[in-house]
């Protein structure tokens, strides 16, 4: 079972979103992490561009924070999810990708309760010597340097991470009063005020990691102070064995109930009206062809190489009718390549 993200071609053209859509697809191809949704296939229909990705049935963290029991999550879940999120962000940064949209709504749970980063529509490639200046992100999670329209880079993701940890504990973002709907006030607080820890569930370690991640100046922010400043070394994560976590050997503290739908009533989501007055030309056809390339993600390529299948398939002496196992066949006895 997979999830399919469908992008309306006409809507994409009308909003000049082609470049962003192609970038998301190209970034997903590069990703090889258990803490980020994986791309399995990319194709097109007459009306849509489609990304076939990891199915995450457990809902997003925002739903769990606000819609199940009291607002906020218990600390062992906060630590576990934050550890997995940190691994996901570090993987993106290692391949020179800035996420730019770190927030609970974009963190999804799978059937077992592990989480993955999703929705890389705002992600951008970091190029040496080329500063990033255009503002992108979600109000309440954007770092001060973005709000001031300054150059920014990886530290911006760690600031958003601090907002996310705070929200998981307190049930609201650090610079937003739950009753306040004024965006300008959130911006002012982010730029001028220090974070306040009024919620009783904040432990000393939780307060400290939030303070360090929410530092106003990028160079003073956890994850950015030195070249090897790894947030995973903070005392907040003292209960996490990251080697075991990255190997998938740590049991999640919460397992979603398969009989529960962890989402708001889908009837509340209105269908988009049909986009009119948009016609496609030869340039659009070339773009659609670049997008619909099938399956070329790094994780798939790695499996083909690690299993020896690549060498066997390219052996000039092999019989053309030979049968070879993929990872899926080794695990389930079902999937094979002939």
Coordinates of C-alpha atoms in Angstrom, one line a residue:
X1 CA 0.0 0.0 0.0
X2 CA 1.2 3.5 -0.9
X3 CA 0.1 7.1 -0.7
X4 CA -0.4 9.0 -3.9
X5 CA 0.1 12.8 -3.9
X6 CA -1.7 14.2 -6.9
X7 CA -0.8 17.7 -8.3
X8 CA -3.4 19.2 -10.7
X9 CA -1.5 20.2 -13.9
X10 CA -3.7 23.2 -14.6
X11 CA -3.6 24.5 -11.1
X12 CA 0.2 24.1 -11.0
X13 CA 0.6 26.1 -14.2
X14 CA -1.8 28.8 -13.1
X15 CA 0.2 29.3 -9.9
X16 CA 3.6 28.9 -11.6
X17 CA 4.4 26.0 -9.4
X18 CA 6.1 23.8 -12.0
X19 CA 9.6 24.5 -10.8
X20 CA 8.7 23.8 -7.1
X21 CA 6.9 20.5 -8.0
X22 CA 9.9 19.2 -10.0
X23 CA 12.3 20.2 -7.3
X24 CA 10.3 18.3 -4.7
X25 CA 10.3 15.2 -6.9
X26 CA 14.1 15.5 -7.5
X27 CA 14.8 15.9 -3.8
X28 CA 12.6 12.9 -2.9
X29 CA 14.7 10.9 -5.4
X30 CA 17.9 11.7 -3.5
X31 CA 16.6 10.9 0.0
X32 CA 17.6 7.6 1.6
X33 CA 16.4 7.9 5.3
X34 CA 13.9 5.9 7.4
X35 CA 12.8 9.2 8.9
X36 CA 11.6 10.9 5.7
X37 CA 8.9 9.7 3.3
X38 CA 10.3 7.8 0.4
X39 CA 9.4 8.2 -3.3
X40 CA 8.5 4.9 -5.0
X41 CA 7.3 6.2 -8.4
X42 CA 6.5 9.3 -10.4
X43 CA 4.0 9.4 -13.2
X44 CA 1.4 11.5 -15.0
X45 CA -2.2 11.2 -16.0
X46 CA -4.1 13.5 -18.4
X47 CA -4.9 15.9 -15.6
X48 CA -2.4 15.3 -12.8
X49 CA 1.2 14.7 -11.9
X50 CA 1.5 11.9 -9.3
X51 CA 4.0 11.0 -6.6
X52 CA 3.7 7.5 -5.2
X53 CA 5.1 7.6 -1.6
X54 CA 5.3 5.8 1.7
X55 CA 1.9 5.3 3.2
X56 CA 1.6 6.8 6.7
X57 CA -1.6 5.7 8.4
X58 CA -0.9 7.1 11.9
X59 CA -1.9 10.7 11.2
X60 CA 0.3 13.8 11.7
X61 CA 1.7 15.1 15.0
X62 CA -0.5 18.2 14.9
X63 CA -3.6 15.9 15.0
X64 CA -2.1 14.0 18.0
X65 CA -1.2 17.2 19.8
X66 CA -4.6 18.9 19.6
X67 CA -7.2 16.2 19.0
X68 CA -6.4 13.2 21.3
X69 CA -6.9 13.8 25.0
X70 CA -5.4 16.9 26.6
X71 CA -3.3 19.2 24.3
X72 CA 0.3 18.2 24.1
X73 CA 2.1 14.8 24.2
X74 CA 3.6 12.9 27.0
X75 CA 7.4 13.5 27.4
X76 CA 8.6 10.0 26.2
X77 CA 6.7 10.5 22.9
X78 CA 8.1 14.0 22.6
X79 CA 11.7 12.7 23.0
X80 CA 11.2 9.8 20.7
X81 CA 9.6 11.9 17.9
X82 CA 12.2 14.7 18.3
X83 CA 15.0 12.1 18.0
X84 CA 13.6 10.8 14.7
X85 CA 13.0 14.3 13.4
X86 CA 16.6 15.3 14.2
X87 CA 17.9 12.3 12.3
X88 CA 15.6 13.3 9.3
X89 CA 16.8 16.9 9.3
X90 CA 20.5 15.8 9.6
X91 CA 20.1 13.6 6.6
X92 CA 18.6 16.4 4.6
X93 CA 21.4 18.8 5.6
X94 CA 24.0 16.1 4.7
X95 CA 22.8 16.1 1.1
X96 CA 22.6 19.9 1.1
X97 CA 18.8 20.2 1.4
X98 CA 17.1 22.9 3.5
X99 CA 13.7 21.7 4.6
X100 CA 12.1 25.1 5.4
X101 CA 8.7 23.7 6.6
X102 CA 9.5 21.9 9.8
X103 CA 6.2 21.7 11.8
X104 CA 4.1 19.0 13.5
X105 CA 1.6 19.0 10.6
X106 CA 4.4 17.7 8.3
X107 CA 5.5 14.9 10.6
X108 CA 3.5 11.7 9.9
X109 CA 3.3 8.4 11.9
X110 CA 3.3 5.0 10.2
X111 CA 1.4 1.9 11.4
X112 CA 4.0 1.1 14.1
X113 CA 4.3 4.6 15.5
X114 CA 7.6 5.7 13.9
X115 CA 7.5 9.2 12.4
X116 CA 8.8 10.6 9.1
X117 CA 9.1 14.1 7.7
X118 CA 6.8 14.8 4.7
X119 CA 5.8 17.5 2.2
X120 CA 9.1 18.7 0.8
X121 CA 7.3 21.2 -1.4
X122 CA 9.2 24.1 0.2
X123 CA 12.6 22.4 0.4
X124 CA 15.5 23.9 -1.5
X125 CA 19.0 22.9 -2.5
X126 CA 21.8 24.8 -0.8
X127 CA 24.4 25.8 -3.3
X128 CA 27.9 26.9 -2.2
X129 CA 28.3 30.6 -2.4
X130 CA 24.7 31.2 -3.3
X131 CA 22.7 32.7 -0.3
X132 CA 19.0 31.9 0.2
X133 CA 16.9 35.0 0.7
X134 CA 13.3 34.3 -0.4
X135 CA 11.0 33.9 2.6
X136 CA 9.3 30.4 2.8
X137 CA 7.8 28.6 5.7
X138 CA 4.8 28.7 8.0
X139 CA 4.0 31.6 10.3
X140 CA 4.9 30.7 13.9
X141 CA 7.8 28.4 12.9
X142 CA 10.0 30.8 10.8
X143 CA 13.3 31.8 12.3
X144 CA 14.1 35.5 13.0
X145 CA 16.5 35.7 10.0
X146 CA 13.7 34.8 7.6
X147 CA 11.3 37.3 9.2
X148 CA 14.0 40.0 8.8
X149 CA 14.5 39.0 5.1
X150 CA 18.2 38.2 5.7
X151 CA 20.3 35.4 4.2
X152 CA 19.6 32.1 5.9
X153 CA 20.6 28.4 5.8
X154 CA 20.4 25.2 7.9
X155 CA 20.0 27.0 11.3
X156 CA 16.5 28.0 10.2
X157 CA 15.4 24.3 10.3
X158 CA 16.7 24.0 13.9
X159 CA 14.7 27.0 15.0
X160 CA 11.6 25.4 13.5
X161 CA 12.6 22.2 15.3
X162 CA 12.6 24.1 18.6
X163 CA 9.1 25.4 17.9
X164 CA 8.0 21.9 17.2
X165 CA 9.4 20.4 20.4
X166 CA 7.8 23.3 22.4
X167 CA 4.4 22.7 20.7
X168 CA 4.5 19.0 21.4
X169 CA 4.9 19.7 25.1
X170 CA 2.9 22.9 25.6
X171 CA 0.1 22.4 23.1
X172 CA 0.8 25.7 21.3
X173 CA 3.8 27.3 19.5
X174 CA 6.3 29.3 21.6
X175 CA 5.6 32.8 20.3
X176 CA 1.8 32.5 19.8
X177 CA -0.8 33.1 22.4
X178 CA -3.5 30.5 21.8
X179 CA -6.2 33.2 21.8
X180 CA -4.2 35.5 19.5
X181 CA -4.8 35.4 15.7
X182 CA -2.6 38.4 14.8
X183 CA 0.2 37.3 12.6
X184 CA 2.1 40.6 13.1
X185 CA 2.1 39.9 16.9
X186 CA 3.6 36.5 16.4
X187 CA 6.4 38.0 14.2
X188 CA 7.1 40.7 16.9
X189 CA 7.3 38.1 19.7
X190 CA 9.6 35.9 17.6
X191 CA 12.0 38.8 16.9
X192 CA 11.9 40.5 20.3
X193 CA 10.7 38.2 23.1
X194 CA 12.4 35.3 24.9
X195 CA 10.6 32.1 25.1
X196 CA 8.5 31.5 28.3
X197 CA 8.0 28.0 29.8
X198 CA 4.7 28.2 31.7
X199 CA 3.6 24.6 31.0
X200 CA 4.2 22.3 34.0
X201 CA 5.4 19.4 31.7
X202 CA 8.7 21.2 30.7
X203 CA 11.6 19.3 32.3
X204 CA 15.0 21.1 32.8
X205 CA 16.4 19.3 29.8
X206 CA 13.3 20.2 27.6
X207 CA 13.6 23.8 28.6
X208 CA 17.3 23.9 27.8
X209 CA 17.1 22.3 24.3
X210 CA 14.2 24.6 23.4
X211 CA 16.2 27.7 24.6
X212 CA 19.2 26.6 22.5
X213 CA 17.2 25.8 19.4
X214 CA 15.2 29.0 19.7
X215 CA 18.2 31.3 20.0
X216 CA 17.6 34.5 18.0
X217 CA 21.0 34.5 16.3
X218 CA 21.7 31.6 14.0
X219 CA 25.3 31.2 15.1
X220 CA 24.2 30.7 18.7
X221 CA 21.6 28.1 17.8
X222 CA 22.0 24.4 18.7
X223 CA 23.0 22.5 15.6
X224 CA 24.8 25.5 14.2
X225 CA 27.3 26.8 16.7
X226 CA 30.2 24.7 15.4
X227 CA 30.8 22.4 12.4
X228 CA 30.1 19.3 14.5
X229 CA 27.4 20.7 16.7
X230 CA 25.0 17.7 16.8
X231 CA 21.7 18.2 18.6
X232 CA 21.5 14.5 19.3
X233 CA 24.2 14.9 21.9
X234 CA 22.0 17.1 24.1
X235 CA 21.0 15.7 27.5
X236 CA 17.3 15.8 26.3
X237 CA 18.1 12.7 24.3
X238 CA 20.0 10.8 27.0
X239 CA 17.5 8.0 26.9
X240 CA 17.9 7.4 23.1
X241 CA 20.4 5.0 21.6
X242 CA 20.7 6.6 18.2
X243 CA 22.5 3.7 16.6
X244 CA 19.6 1.4 17.5
X245 CA 17.0 4.0 16.6
X246 CA 18.5 4.5 13.1
X247 CA 18.6 0.7 12.7
X248 CA 14.8 0.5 13.5
X249 CA 15.5 -1.4 16.7
X250 CA 13.7 0.9 19.2
X251 CA 10.1 0.3 19.8
X252 CA 7.9 3.5 19.5
X253 CA 6.2 4.6 22.8
X254 CA 2.9 4.8 21.0
X255 CA 1.4 2.5 18.4
X256 CA -1.5 3.8 16.3
X257 CA -4.8 1.9 16.6
X258 CA -5.4 0.4 13.1
X259 CA -9.2 0.8 13.6
X260 CA -8.9 4.6 14.2
X261 CA -8.7 7.3 11.5
X262 CA -6.2 9.8 12.8
X263 CA -7.6 12.8 10.8
X264 CA -10.4 15.2 10.8
X265 CA -13.6 14.3 9.0
X266 CA -12.7 14.1 5.3
X267 CA -16.2 15.5 4.6
X268 CA -14.9 18.9 5.9
X269 CA -12.3 19.1 3.0
X270 CA -13.9 20.8 0.0
X271 CA -13.0 19.7 -3.5
X272 CA -11.0 22.2 -5.5
X273 CA -13.0 23.8 -8.2
X274 CA -11.9 23.1 -11.8
X275 CA -9.3 25.5 -13.1
X276 CA -10.5 27.1 -16.3
X277 CA -8.7 29.1 -19.0
X278 CA -5.4 27.2 -18.8
X279 CA -4.1 25.5 -21.9
X280 CA -0.9 23.4 -22.3
X281 CA 1.8 24.0 -24.8
X282 CA 5.0 22.2 -25.9
X283 CA 6.9 23.7 -23.0
X284 CA 4.4 22.1 -20.6
X285 CA 4.7 18.7 -22.3
X286 CA 8.5 18.8 -21.8
X287 CA 8.0 19.6 -18.1
X288 CA 5.5 16.8 -17.7
X289 CA 8.0 14.4 -19.3
X290 CA 10.8 15.5 -16.9
X291 CA 8.5 14.8 -14.0
X292 CA 7.1 11.4 -15.0
X293 CA 10.3 9.4 -14.9
X294 CA 9.0 6.3 -13.1
X295 CA 11.1 4.9 -10.2
X296 CA 14.6 6.2 -9.7
X297 CA 14.9 7.0 -5.9
X298 CA 18.3 6.5 -4.2
X299 CA 16.9 3.9 -1.7
X300 CA 15.7 1.7 -4.6
X301 CA 19.1 2.0 -6.4
X302 CA 20.9 1.2 -3.2
X303 CA 18.8 -2.0 -2.7
X304 CA 19.6 -3.2 -6.2
X305 CA 23.3 -2.7 -5.6
X306 CA 23.5 -4.1 -2.0
X307 CA 21.7 -7.3 -3.0
X308 CA 24.0 -7.9 -5.9
X309 CA 21.2 -7.7 -8.3
X310 CA 22.7 -4.9 -10.3
X311 CA 25.9 -7.0 -11.0
X312 CA 23.9 -10.1 -11.8
X313 CA 21.6 -8.4 -14.2
X314 CA 24.6 -6.8 -16.0
X315 CA 26.6 -10.0 -16.2
X316 CA 27.0 -10.7 -19.9
X317 CA 27.3 -14.4 -19.2
X318 CA 24.0 -14.8 -17.3
X319 CA 21.1 -16.7 -18.8
X320 CA 18.3 -14.4 -20.0
X321 CA 15.7 -16.5 -18.1
X322 CA 17.5 -16.3 -14.8
X323 CA 15.4 -15.4 -11.7
X324 CA 16.7 -13.0 -9.1
X325 CA 15.4 -12.0 -5.7
X326 CA 14.7 -8.4 -4.6
X327 CA 14.6 -7.3 -1.0
X328 CA 10.8 -7.7 -1.1
X329 CA 11.2 -11.4 -2.0
X330 CA 13.7 -12.1 0.7
X331 CA 11.3 -10.7 3.3
X332 CA 8.0 -12.0 2.0
X333 CA 8.6 -14.6 -0.7
X334 CA 6.3 -12.6 -3.0
X335 CA 8.3 -10.1 -5.0
X336 CA 10.7 -11.2 -7.7
X337 CA 12.4 -9.9 -10.8
X338 CA 12.6 -12.1 -13.8

